CSV table of C-alpha atoms in Angstrom, one decimal:
chain,number,residue,atom,x,y,z
A,430,UNK,CA,0.0,0.0,0.0
A,431,UNK,CA,1.4,3.4,-1.0
A,432,UNK,CA,-0.8,6.4,-0.2
A,433,UNK,CA,-0.7,9.8,-1.8
A,434,UNK,CA,-2.9,12.5,-0.4
A,435,UNK,CA,-3.9,15.6,-2.4
A,436,UNK,CA,-6.4,18.4,-2.6
A,437,UNK,CA,-5.5,20.6,0.3
A,438,UNK,CA,-5.4,24.4,-0.1
A,439,UNK,CA,-6.7,27.7,1.2
A,440,UNK,CA,-10.4,28.5,1.5
A,441,UNK,CA,-12.6,31.0,3.2
A,442,UNK,CA,-14.9,29.9,6.0
A,443,UNK,CA,-18.0,28.3,4.6
A,444,UNK,CA,-16.2,27.0,1.6
A,445,UNK,CA,-15.4,23.5,0.4
A,446,UNK,CA,-12.5,21.3,-0.5
A,447,UNK,CA,-12.2,17.8,-1.7
A,448,UNK,CA,-9.3,15.7,-0.5
A,449,UNK,CA,-8.1,12.5,-2.3
A,450,UNK,CA,-6.1,9.6,-1.2
A,451,UNK,CA,-4.8,7.5,-4.0
A,452,UNK,CA,-3.3,4.1,-3.5
A,453,UNK,CA,-0.6,3.1,-6.0
A,454,UNK,CA,0.1,-0.2,-4.3
A,455,UNK,CA,-2.2,-3.2,-3.7
A,456,UNK,CA,-6.0,-2.6,-3.8
A,457,UNK,CA,-7.9,-1.3,-0.8
A,458,UNK,CA,-10.2,-4.3,-0.6
A,459,UNK,CA,-10.2,-5.7,2.9
A,460,UNK,CA,-8.9,-2.4,4.3
A,461,UNK,CA,-10.3,0.7,5.9
A,462,UNK,CA,-9.1,4.1,4.8
A,463,UNK,CA,-9.1,6.9,7.3
A,464,UNK,CA,-8.5,10.6,7.4
A,465,UNK,CA,-6.7,12.2,10.4
A,466,UNK,CA,-5.7,15.8,10.9
A,467,UNK,CA,-3.2,17.6,13.0
A,468,UNK,CA,-3.3,21.3,13.8
A,469,UNK,CA,-0.3,23.2,15.1
A,470,UNK,CA,0.4,22.4,18.7
A,471,UNK,CA,-2.3,19.8,18.8
A,472,UNK,CA,-2.4,16.0,18.7
A,473,UNK,CA,-3.4,14.1,15.6
A,474,UNK,CA,-7.1,13.4,15.6
A,475,UNK,CA,-9.4,11.1,13.8
A,476,UNK,CA,-11.7,12.8,11.2
A,477,UNK,CA,-13.4,10.0,9.2
A,478,UNK,CA,-13.0,6.6,7.7
A,479,UNK,CA,-14.5,4.1,5.3
A,480,UNK,CA,-14.4,0.3,5.2
A,481,UNK,CA,-13.6,-0.4,1.6
A,482,UNK,CA,-15.5,-3.6,1.1
A,483,UNK,CA,-18.8,-2.6,2.9
A,484,UNK,CA,-18.7,1.1,2.5
A,485,UNK,CA,-19.4,1.6,6.2
A,486,UNK,CA,-18.4,5.1,7.2
A,487,UNK,CA,-17.3,6.7,10.5
A,488,UNK,CA,-17.1,10.4,11.5
A,489,UNK,CA,-15.8,12.5,14.3
A,490,UNK,CA,-18.6,14.4,15.9
A,491,UNK,CA,-16.9,17.7,14.9
A,492,UNK,CA,-17.3,17.0,11.2
A,493,UNK,CA,-20.6,15.1,11.1
A,494,UNK,CA,-23.0,16.7,8.6
A,495,UNK,CA,-20.2,18.7,6.9
A,496,UNK,CA,-17.7,16.1,5.7
A,497,UNK,CA,-18.4,13.0,3.6
A,498,UNK,CA,-16.0,10.2,3.0
A,499,UNK,CA,-16.3,8.1,-0.2
A,500,UNK,CA,-14.5,5.5,-2.3
A,501,UNK,CA,-13.8,5.1,-6.0
A,502,UNK,CA,-13.1,1.4,-6.7
A,503,UNK,CA,-12.1,2.0,-10.3
A,504,UNK,CA,-9.5,4.5,-9.3
A,505,UNK,CA,-8.5,2.9,-6.0
A,506,UNK,CA,-8.9,6.3,-4.4
A,507,UNK,CA,-10.7,7.6,-1.3
A,508,UNK,CA,-12.1,11.0,-1.1
A,509,UNK,CA,-13.1,13.4,1.7
A,510,UNK,CA,-15.5,16.1,0.7
A,511,UNK,CA,-15.4,18.9,3.2
A,512,UNK,CA,-18.2,21.5,3.1
A,513,UNK,CA,-19.0,24.4,5.3
A,514,UNK,CA,-15.4,24.6,6.4
A,515,UNK,CA,-14.5,26.4,9.6
A,516,UNK,CA,-11.3,28.0,10.8
A,517,UNK,CA,-10.9,25.2,13.4
A,518,UNK,CA,-10.7,22.7,10.5
A,519,UNK,CA,-7.3,24.2,9.6
A,520,UNK,CA,-4.7,21.4,9.9
A,521,UNK,CA,-2.5,19.0,8.0
A,522,UNK,CA,-4.7,16.2,6.8
A,523,UNK,CA,-3.4,12.7,6.5
A,524,UNK,CA,-4.8,9.6,4.9
A,525,UNK,CA,-4.1,6.2,6.5
A,526,UNK,CA,-4.9,2.6,5.9
A,527,UNK,CA,-5.5,-0.4,8.1
A,528,UNK,CA,-6.9,-3.9,7.7
A,529,UNK,CA,-10.6,-3.8,8.5
A,530,UNK,CA,-10.9,-6.7,10.9
A,531,UNK,CA,-14.2,-7.5,12.6
A,532,UNK,CA,-13.5,-5.2,15.6
A,533,UNK,CA,-12.6,-2.3,13.3
A,534,UNK,CA,-15.5,-0.1,14.4
A,535,UNK,CA,-14.4,-0.1,18.0
A,536,UNK,CA,-10.8,0.9,17.1
A,537,UNK,CA,-11.3,3.1,14.1
A,538,UNK,CA,-10.4,6.3,15.8
A,539,UNK,CA,-7.0,5.1,17.0
A,540,UNK,CA,-4.0,6.3,15.0
A,541,UNK,CA,-2.0,3.4,16.2
A,542,UNK,CA,-4.3,1.0,14.3
A,543,UNK,CA,-3.1,2.2,10.9
A,544,UNK,CA,0.0,0.7,9.3
A,545,UNK,CA,0.2,2.8,6.3
A,546,UNK,CA,0.2,6.6,6.1
A,547,UNK,CA,0.4,9.1,3.2
A,548,UNK,CA,2.1,12.4,3.4
A,549,UNK,CA,0.0,15.2,4.7
A,550,UNK,CA,-1.9,17.9,2.7
A,551,UNK,CA,-2.4,21.3,4.3
A,552,UNK,CA,-5.9,22.7,4.6
A,553,UNK,CA,-6.2,26.4,5.7
A,554,UNK,CA,-9.5,28.0,6.4
A,555,UNK,CA,-9.6,31.7,6.9
A,556,UNK,CA,-12.3,33.5,8.8
C-alpha cells in the first residue's frame, strides 16, 4: 500500500475542499481508509474513515454533517468532501490505511491501528 494525499489548499470559512487519497500499491479491498488531521500544537485526531468492502463510514462528531468520505473502486482512491469549512478545520490532513478486521468499528479512531500513512496535505480555512 502506497498512499498519496492531495487536494488541500486555502479556502474561506463556509467554503469547500475535496481531498483525495490514491493508492498506488495493492488494492484497498479488505482495508479501511481513514483521514486524520493535526493542527499546530495539537495531537493528531481522527476525522473520518470508510471500510472499503462494505462502504461503512465513520465520522468524528466535529465533522458530522459537513464532511463526507467516499471511495472510488475503479481508481483505487478515497475522497473526503469537506463542506462548510470552519477556521478550526485548519490542519494538515493525512490519509491512512489499516486492515478492516471485525473489531474495526471499536478501534477506528486510534491512529496506532493504521499501518500505512500518506504524506499530509495542508488545509487552511480563513475567517
